Tab-separated table of C-alpha atoms and ligand atoms in Angstrom:
chain	number	residue	atom	x	y	z
A	1	UNK	CA	0.432	5.606	-25.209
A	2	UNK	CA	-1.782	3.405	-23.021
A	3	UNK	CA	-0.145	1.342	-20.290
A	4	UNK	CA	-1.768	-1.455	-18.311
A	5	UNK	CA	-0.358	-1.416	-14.773
A	6	UNK	CA	-0.442	-4.415	-12.433
A	7	UNK	CA	0.311	-4.192	-8.695
A	8	UNK	CA	0.364	-7.041	-6.167
A	9	UNK	CA	3.365	-6.390	-3.912
A	10	UNK	CA	1.521	-6.540	-0.584
A	11	UNK	CA	-2.178	-6.884	0.183
A	12	UNK	CA	-3.843	-5.082	-2.717
A	13	UNK	CA	-4.441	-6.697	-6.096
A	14	UNK	CA	-4.704	-3.846	-8.557
A	15	UNK	CA	-4.838	-3.172	-12.291
A	16	UNK	CA	-5.212	0.158	-14.052
A	17	UNK	CA	-4.891	1.730	-17.467
A	18	UNK	CA	-3.233	5.125	-17.769
A	19	UNK	CA	-2.679	7.211	-20.884
A	20	UNK	CA	0.601	9.071	-21.353
A	21	UNK	CA	1.542	8.734	-17.686
A	22	UNK	CA	-1.211	11.138	-16.622
A	23	UNK	CA	-4.747	10.273	-17.574
A	24	UNK	CA	-6.429	7.462	-15.611
A	25	UNK	CA	-8.733	5.434	-17.883
A	26	UNK	CA	-9.480	2.823	-15.226
A	27	UNK	CA	-8.234	2.026	-11.733
A	28	UNK	CA	-9.318	-1.212	-10.061
A	29	UNK	CA	-8.116	-2.082	-6.546
A	30	UNK	CA	-9.093	-5.258	-4.746
A	31	UNK	CA	-8.113	-4.734	-1.119
A	32	UNK	CA	-7.483	-7.612	1.280
A	33	UNK	CA	-7.884	-5.453	4.389
A	34	UNK	CA	-10.963	-7.363	5.544
A	35	UNK	CA	-9.149	-10.683	5.160
A	36	UNK	CA	-6.112	-9.611	7.234
A	37	UNK	CA	-7.981	-7.509	9.789
A	38	UNK	CA	-8.732	-10.510	11.989
A	39	UNK	CA	-4.985	-11.239	12.284
A	40	UNK	CA	-4.065	-7.596	13.006
A	41	UNK	CA	-1.660	-7.505	10.046
A	42	UNK	CA	-0.857	-8.986	6.641
A	43	UNK	CA	-0.350	-12.768	6.558
A	44	UNK	CA	1.927	-13.361	3.530
A	45	UNK	CA	0.608	-16.797	2.501
A	46	UNK	CA	-2.995	-15.654	2.766
A	47	UNK	CA	-2.140	-12.550	0.720
A	48	UNK	CA	-0.555	-14.590	-2.098
A	49	UNK	CA	-3.525	-16.943	-2.243
A	50	UNK	CA	-5.975	-14.062	-2.507
A	51	UNK	CA	-3.917	-12.422	-5.279
A	52	UNK	CA	-4.103	-15.665	-7.298
A	53	UNK	CA	-7.878	-15.757	-6.977
A	54	UNK	CA	-8.515	-12.211	-8.168
A	55	UNK	CA	-5.621	-11.146	-10.403
A	56	UNK	CA	-7.233	-12.145	-13.710
A	57	UNK	CA	-10.702	-10.739	-12.914
A	58	UNK	CA	-9.097	-7.484	-11.705
A	59	UNK	CA	-7.115	-7.121	-14.969
A	60	UNK	CA	-10.211	-7.861	-17.060
A	61	UNK	CA	-12.194	-5.329	-15.057
A	62	UNK	CA	-9.534	-2.660	-15.691
A	63	UNK	CA	-9.862	-3.275	-19.434
A	64	UNK	CA	-13.647	-3.268	-19.421
A	65	UNK	CA	-13.958	-0.162	-17.210
A	66	UNK	CA	-11.676	1.687	-19.626
A	67	UNK	CA	-13.754	0.380	-22.540
A	68	UNK	CA	-10.588	-0.982	-24.161
A	69	UNK	CA	-9.418	-4.263	-25.623
A	70	UNK	CA	-5.921	-5.756	-25.691
A	71	UNK	CA	-5.196	-4.220	-29.086
A	72	UNK	CA	-5.416	-0.753	-27.471
A	73	UNK	CA	-2.708	-1.517	-24.893
A	74	UNK	CA	0.815	-0.387	-25.805
A	75	UNK	CA	2.711	-1.965	-22.896
A	76	UNK	CA	2.291	-3.715	-19.554
A	77	UNK	CA	3.953	-2.411	-16.378
A	78	UNK	CA	4.250	-4.502	-13.230
A	79	UNK	CA	5.732	-4.093	-9.754
A	80	UNK	CA	8.699	-6.472	-9.443
A	81	UNK	CA	10.246	-5.053	-6.239
A	82	UNK	CA	10.108	-4.687	-3.264
A	83	UNK	CA	7.352	-6.555	-1.435
A	84	UNK	CA	6.215	-9.947	-0.181
A	85	UNK	CA	7.683	-12.817	-2.217
A	86	UNK	CA	4.443	-14.696	-2.856
A	87	UNK	CA	2.530	-11.502	-3.598
A	88	UNK	CA	5.117	-10.181	-6.062
A	89	UNK	CA	5.244	-13.560	-7.800
A	90	UNK	CA	1.535	-13.541	-8.634
A	91	UNK	CA	1.515	-10.090	-10.247
A	92	UNK	CA	4.752	-10.560	-12.157
A	93	UNK	CA	3.738	-14.009	-13.411
A	94	UNK	CA	0.422	-12.631	-14.637
A	95	UNK	CA	2.200	-9.723	-16.365
A	96	UNK	CA	4.913	-11.910	-17.889
A	97	UNK	CA	2.375	-14.395	-19.223
A	98	UNK	CA	0.168	-11.670	-20.703
A	99	UNK	CA	3.201	-9.926	-22.226
A	100	UNK	CA	4.095	-13.128	-24.070
A	101	UNK	CA	0.573	-14.133	-25.098
A	102	UNK	CA	-0.598	-10.652	-26.097
A	103	UNK	CA	2.840	-9.697	-27.448
A	104	UNK	CA	3.228	-6.517	-25.412
A	105	UNK	CA	6.455	-4.928	-24.178
A	106	UNK	CA	6.946	-5.354	-20.423
A	107	UNK	CA	8.104	-2.674	-17.981
A	108	UNK	CA	9.183	-3.743	-14.507
A	109	UNK	CA	8.815	-1.010	-11.930
A	110	UNK	CA	9.929	-0.437	-8.363
A	111	UNK	CA	6.995	-0.036	-5.974
A	112	UNK	CA	8.429	2.941	-4.087
A	113	UNK	CA	9.301	4.760	-7.288
A	114	UNK	CA	5.733	4.099	-8.445
A	115	UNK	CA	4.348	5.662	-5.252
A	116	UNK	CA	6.188	8.880	-6.153
A	117	UNK	CA	4.649	8.776	-9.657
A	118	UNK	CA	1.143	8.812	-8.193
A	119	UNK	CA	1.835	12.553	-8.117
A	120	UNK	CA	2.073	12.589	-11.926
A	121	UNK	CA	-1.530	11.390	-12.278
A	122	UNK	CA	-4.113	13.973	-13.280
A	123	UNK	CA	-7.115	13.532	-11.005
A	124	UNK	CA	-9.348	16.200	-12.535
A	125	UNK	CA	-8.525	18.454	-9.591
A	126	UNK	CA	-8.254	21.967	-11.090
A	127	UNK	CA	-5.336	22.790	-8.743
A	128	UNK	CA	-3.321	19.757	-9.895
A	129	UNK	CA	-0.120	20.255	-11.863
A	130	UNK	CA	2.583	17.812	-12.840
A	131	UNK	CA	5.575	17.987	-10.442
A	132	UNK	CA	8.650	19.759	-11.812
A	133	UNK	CA	12.243	18.567	-11.442
A	134	UNK	CA	14.182	18.775	-9.220
A	135	UNK	CA	11.573	17.129	-6.990
A	136	UNK	CA	12.008	16.531	-3.278
A	137	UNK	CA	9.997	13.394	-2.429
A	138	UNK	CA	9.052	12.297	1.071
A	139	UNK	CA	8.192	8.610	0.734
A	140	UNK	CA	6.160	7.356	3.674
A	141	UNK	CA	4.644	3.898	3.401
A	142	UNK	CA	4.178	0.769	5.471
A	143	UNK	CA	7.647	-0.508	4.590
A	144	UNK	CA	9.627	2.631	3.695
A	145	UNK	CA	10.461	6.088	4.978
A	146	UNK	CA	12.804	7.931	2.634
A	147	UNK	CA	13.723	11.395	1.489
A	148	UNK	CA	14.678	11.443	-2.185
A	149	UNK	CA	15.835	14.089	-4.593
A	150	UNK	CA	14.724	13.444	-8.163
A	151	UNK	CA	16.825	15.370	-10.697
A	152	UNK	CA	14.992	13.870	-13.693
A	153	UNK	CA	13.132	10.665	-14.611
A	154	UNK	CA	15.476	7.882	-13.514
A	155	UNK	CA	18.071	10.204	-11.982
A	156	UNK	CA	17.572	10.022	-8.230
A	157	UNK	CA	19.507	10.637	-5.060
A	158	UNK	CA	18.570	8.974	-1.770
A	159	UNK	CA	19.071	11.674	0.864
A	160	UNK	CA	18.072	9.598	3.872
A	161	UNK	CA	15.883	6.786	5.134
A	162	UNK	CA	14.686	5.136	8.296
A	163	UNK	CA	17.263	3.218	10.263
A	164	UNK	CA	14.652	0.914	11.788
A	165	UNK	CA	10.837	0.952	11.477
A	166	UNK	CA	9.047	2.693	8.630
A	167	UNK	CA	6.638	5.383	9.785
A	168	UNK	CA	3.589	3.448	8.495
A	169	UNK	CA	4.817	0.382	10.359
A	170	UNK	CA	5.065	2.516	13.528
A	171	UNK	CA	1.463	3.721	13.029
A	172	UNK	CA	0.363	0.090	12.626
A	173	UNK	CA	2.281	-1.153	15.702
A	174	UNK	CA	1.158	1.729	17.931
A	175	UNK	CA	-2.455	1.141	16.866
A	176	UNK	CA	-2.106	-2.478	17.972
A	177	UNK	CA	-0.702	-1.440	21.366
A	178	UNK	CA	-3.509	1.019	22.084
A	179	UNK	CA	-6.230	-1.222	20.646
A	180	UNK	CA	-7.162	0.426	17.363
A	181	UNK	CA	-8.015	-1.681	14.298
A	182	UNK	CA	-5.720	-2.556	11.381
A	183	UNK	CA	-4.560	-0.733	9.300
A	184	UNK	CA	-3.276	1.503	12.070
A	185	UNK	CA	-2.624	4.664	10.061
A	186	UNK	CA	-6.231	5.592	9.293
A	187	UNK	CA	-7.401	4.365	12.745
A	188	UNK	CA	-4.859	6.528	14.566
A	189	UNK	CA	-5.657	9.541	12.356
A	190	UNK	CA	-9.346	9.157	13.177
A	191	UNK	CA	-8.870	8.618	16.926
A	192	UNK	CA	-6.449	11.571	17.045
A	193	UNK	CA	-9.238	13.904	15.907
A	194	UNK	CA	-10.814	13.410	19.339
A	195	UNK	CA	-7.532	13.433	21.268
A	196	UNK	CA	-5.130	15.981	22.748
A	197	UNK	CA	-1.720	15.854	21.084
A	198	UNK	CA	-0.108	17.423	24.152
A	199	UNK	CA	-1.575	14.918	26.616
A	200	UNK	CA	1.479	12.656	26.646
A	201	UNK	CA	5.016	13.848	26.094
A	202	UNK	CA	6.869	11.613	23.659
A	203	UNK	CA	10.430	12.234	22.424
A	204	UNK	CA	11.094	13.451	18.860
A	205	UNK	CA	13.533	10.969	17.327
A	206	UNK	CA	16.954	12.561	16.859
A	207	UNK	CA	18.958	11.109	13.975
A	208	UNK	CA	21.824	12.608	11.974
A	209	UNK	CA	21.443	13.990	8.457
A	210	UNK	CA	18.286	13.039	6.601
A	211	UNK	CA	17.799	9.638	8.226
A	212	UNK	CA	14.776	8.774	10.343
A	213	UNK	CA	14.063	6.442	13.251
A	214	UNK	CA	10.675	5.376	14.576
A	215	UNK	CA	11.272	2.317	16.725
A	216	UNK	CA	12.393	4.399	19.742
A	217	UNK	CA	9.232	6.481	19.508
A	218	UNK	CA	7.121	3.330	19.431
A	219	UNK	CA	8.904	1.992	22.545
A	220	UNK	CA	8.529	5.365	24.300
A	221	UNK	CA	4.809	5.193	23.621
A	222	UNK	CA	4.658	1.643	24.970
A	223	UNK	CA	6.429	2.713	28.199
A	224	UNK	CA	4.128	5.715	28.549
A	225	UNK	CA	1.025	3.539	28.149
A	226	UNK	CA	2.371	1.064	30.727
A	227	UNK	CA	3.154	3.861	33.175
A	228	UNK	CA	-0.252	5.479	32.713
A	229	UNK	CA	-2.230	2.312	33.297
A	230	UNK	CA	0.001	1.447	36.280
A	231	UNK	CA	1.805	-1.694	35.122
A	232	UNK	CA	5.511	-2.595	34.918
A	233	UNK	CA	7.657	-2.289	31.767
A	234	UNK	CA	7.516	-6.084	31.269
A	235	UNK	CA	3.700	-6.191	31.163
A	236	UNK	CA	2.766	-7.717	27.757
A	237	UNK	CA	1.962	-5.071	25.148
A	238	UNK	CA	-0.812	-7.283	23.760
A	239	UNK	CA	-2.799	-6.933	26.997
A	240	UNK	CA	-2.505	-3.179	27.427
A	241	UNK	CA	-5.278	-2.030	25.117
A	242	UNK	CA	-8.110	-3.234	27.354
A	243	UNK	CA	-6.743	-1.149	30.243
A	244	UNK	CA	-7.108	2.136	28.335
A	245	UNK	CA	-10.273	4.190	28.254
A	246	UNK	CA	-11.387	5.928	25.051
A	247	UNK	CA	-10.012	9.324	26.061
A	248	UNK	CA	-6.582	7.874	26.852
A	249	UNK	CA	-6.636	5.953	23.551
A	250	UNK	CA	-7.467	9.097	21.577
A	251	UNK	CA	-4.857	11.138	23.452
A	252	UNK	CA	-2.150	8.540	22.828
A	253	UNK	CA	-3.120	8.430	19.135
A	254	UNK	CA	-2.917	12.231	18.868
A	255	UNK	CA	0.349	12.475	20.820
A	256	UNK	CA	2.040	9.776	18.732
A	257	UNK	CA	0.801	11.170	15.421
A	258	UNK	CA	1.968	14.653	16.301
A	259	UNK	CA	5.538	13.566	17.110
A	260	UNK	CA	5.812	11.195	14.123
A	261	UNK	CA	4.652	13.981	11.796
A	262	UNK	CA	7.016	16.484	13.401
A	263	UNK	CA	9.974	14.160	12.735
A	264	UNK	CA	8.994	13.870	9.057
A	265	UNK	CA	8.391	17.594	8.639
A	266	UNK	CA	11.661	18.579	10.352
A	267	UNK	CA	13.810	16.559	7.912
A	268	UNK	CA	11.815	17.561	4.844
A	269	UNK	CA	12.116	21.224	5.768
A	270	UNK	CA	15.868	20.853	6.254
A	271	UNK	CA	16.237	19.128	2.849
A	272	UNK	CA	14.137	21.828	1.194
A	273	UNK	CA	16.452	24.498	2.607
A	274	UNK	CA	19.562	22.735	1.352
A	275	UNK	CA	18.400	21.580	-2.102
A	276	UNK	CA	15.804	24.228	-3.066
A	277	UNK	CA	13.703	21.839	-5.207
A	278	UNK	CA	11.067	23.142	-7.634
A	279	UNK	CA	8.458	20.689	-6.301
A	280	UNK	CA	7.895	18.845	-3.041
A	281	UNK	CA	5.763	15.696	-3.142
A	282	UNK	CA	4.616	13.211	-0.505
A	283	UNK	CA	4.088	9.591	-1.536
A	284	UNK	CA	2.957	6.288	-0.005
A	285	UNK	CA	0.138	5.302	2.319
A	286	UNK	CA	1.047	7.742	5.093
A	287	UNK	CA	0.759	10.619	2.587
A	288	UNK	CA	-2.987	10.176	3.189
A	289	UNK	CA	-2.465	11.617	6.667
A	290	UNK	CA	-4.113	15.031	6.860
A	291	UNK	CA	-1.994	16.293	9.773
A	292	UNK	CA	1.187	15.458	7.837
A	293	UNK	CA	-0.127	17.300	4.762
A	294	UNK	CA	-1.122	20.319	6.825
A	295	UNK	CA	2.080	20.581	8.920
A	296	UNK	CA	4.285	20.133	5.860
A	297	UNK	CA	2.325	22.779	3.967
A	298	UNK	CA	2.796	25.187	6.891
A	299	UNK	CA	6.534	24.472	7.115
A	300	UNK	CA	7.443	24.995	3.445
A	301	UNK	CA	7.314	28.154	1.329
A	302	UNK	CA	6.050	26.366	-1.808
A	303	UNK	CA	2.827	24.449	-2.361
A	304	UNK	CA	3.354	20.793	-1.510
A	305	UNK	CA	1.820	18.112	-3.728
A	306	UNK	CA	0.255	14.830	-2.743
A	307	UNK	CA	-2.069	12.361	-4.440
A	308	UNK	CA	-5.718	12.002	-3.398
A	309	UNK	CA	-6.072	9.355	-0.675
A	310	UNK	CA	-7.103	6.537	-3.052
A	311	UNK	CA	-3.825	7.034	-4.941
A	312	UNK	CA	-1.663	7.308	-1.790
A	313	UNK	CA	-2.255	3.696	-0.787
A	314	UNK	CA	-1.332	0.821	-3.103
A	315	UNK	CA	-2.821	1.000	-6.593
A	316	UNK	CA	-1.849	0.176	-10.165
A	317	UNK	CA	-2.442	3.617	-11.705
A	318	UNK	CA	0.863	4.764	-10.183
A	319	UNK	CA	2.541	1.677	-11.685
A	320	UNK	CA	1.069	2.447	-15.123
A	321	UNK	CA	2.124	6.106	-14.854
A	322	UNK	CA	5.735	5.200	-14.118
A	323	UNK	CA	5.545	2.466	-16.776
A	324	UNK	CA	4.815	5.134	-19.386
A	325	UNK	CA	8.065	6.956	-18.645
A	326	UNK	CA	9.969	3.650	-18.875
A	327	UNK	CA	8.175	2.711	-22.092
A	328	UNK	CA	8.918	6.106	-23.631
A	329	UNK	CA	12.596	5.244	-23.288
A	330	UNK	CA	12.031	1.653	-24.430
A	331	UNK	CA	13.170	0.495	-21.005
A	332	UNK	CA	11.700	-3.005	-21.315
A	333	UNK	CA	12.350	-6.337	-19.662
A	334	UNK	CA	12.339	-9.762	-21.270
A	335	UNK	CA	9.126	-11.388	-19.961
A	336	UNK	CA	10.755	-14.813	-19.974
A	337	UNK	CA	13.505	-13.637	-17.645
A	338	UNK	CA	11.963	-11.088	-15.296
A	339	UNK	CA	12.618	-11.955	-11.658
A	340	UNK	CA	11.269	-10.490	-8.441
A	341	UNK	CA	13.361	-8.663	-5.819
A	342	UNK	CA	11.562	-8.605	-2.441
A	343	UNK	CA	13.985	-6.186	-0.778
A	344	UNK	CA	15.604	-4.216	-3.575
A	345	UNK	CA	16.496	-0.616	-2.754
A	346	UNK	CA	15.151	2.056	-5.098
A	347	UNK	CA	18.627	3.328	-5.928
A	348	UNK	CA	19.642	-0.107	-7.228
A	349	UNK	CA	16.457	-0.744	-9.163
A	350	UNK	CA	15.788	2.259	-11.234
A	351	UNK	CA	15.992	2.375	-14.963
A	352	UNK	CA	17.967	-0.815	-15.381
A	353	UNK	CA	17.583	-2.466	-18.733
A	354	UNK	CA	18.196	-6.110	-19.472
A	355	UNK	CA	17.038	-6.559	-23.044
B	1	KG4	O1	1.861	2.572	0.598
B	1	KG4	P1	1.022	1.631	1.353
B	1	KG4	O2	-0.411	1.451	0.948
B	1	KG4	O3	1.657	0.208	1.376
B	1	KG4	C1	3.049	0.027	1.410
B	1	KG4	O4	3.689	0.145	0.350
B	1	KG4	O5	3.537	-0.192	2.544
B	1	KG4	O6	1.098	2.126	2.862
B	1	KG4	C2	0.414	1.464	3.879
B	1	KG4	C3	0.694	2.215	5.168
B	1	KG4	C4	0.167	1.488	6.384
B	1	KG4	O7	1.192	1.443	7.347
B	1	KG4	C5	-0.990	2.374	6.842
B	1	KG4	O8	-1.212	2.311	8.227
B	1	KG4	C6	-0.502	3.743	6.406
B	1	KG4	O9	0.075	3.515	5.149
B	1	KG4	N1	-1.601	4.736	6.279
B	1	KG4	C7	-1.671	5.857	7.030
B	1	KG4	C8	-2.878	6.512	6.672
B	1	KG4	N2	-3.490	5.769	5.690
B	1	KG4	C9	-2.673	4.677	5.470
B	1	KG4	N3	-0.852	6.343	7.977
B	1	KG4	C10	-1.198	7.486	8.584
B	1	KG4	N4	-2.339	8.169	8.305
B	1	KG4	C11	-3.201	7.718	7.367
B	1	KG4	N5	-4.321	8.408	7.111
B	2	ZN	ZN1	2.893	0.841	-1.178
């Protein structure tokens, strides 16, 4: 079964074709990073406008790169939640229209659930294997930080989540404070390579159960930067970066990354001990972080799984993979009625059926 996936929930316009949930036949991602870089973050209206401009060419490119025509496509899968309103609207409208015109069944998938399914994609890596249920999933993206237990396709338990900032959001905000370019995650990871993670002592967030918190860590970093450059706590964070030298910047990046990763690893290790899953996967943009991968691998007795970097950040192959498992169960939506849900939680979204 060949599924065309469409993703436009934030600042990537993407289309991909995946066979049987595993085999990537094409994977096209049009990133808006360069457009938003000048603003230091995603500007929703600008994002929506860019999606409109490229969504059709991106879909056509996915078909042509796979060497397929519409008659080869069995179903369309699109991200309908969560994300930016304008961005979600463009992708879902394109998918709904194509589903009607080309007479294809339509699967509507949750973006966070799709991130987890990036781990089901075969990337020609000889060490790759499909995750086995029960799966413990650490979801770490720009908008979400969650620990989930997946008993089977569509049968999930949310063990915990962030009570404030997502970890990716914290990477992005800290990068801004210390003067590293957007997106902050990769910039901090790179700067940290040249920094000392013990240079500045930052507190590990303490939260009950399997929940996380990152806003206190971000504030602690801000206070530490202010103290180290010799200004008061009310000195504007936007003017701090120019007061840091490169070594301080790299040391702050390394110190922050180390504590953020430790918080993620600590909770994942605890959940592994309690639930004894068969597989542990990391998903979402922050899963690209090499220190996180390495520390988690060291902390757990089984091999952890994570997608290659280009499948950690937003893409449509993960949407098409998840779409296959929906389609297999004929879990389709009526294209004339599909709505978007900008802030829908994964536990409310999964495997609902309205036709
Ligand atoms: O999953 P994603 O592409 O978009 C959302 O669904 O949010 O995640 C984007 C997030 C951003 O916050 C970005 O800074 C972070 O992933 N990120 C990283 C790395 N690469 C991307 N964070 C830490 N280390 C990285 N190497
Ligand atoms: Zn994402």
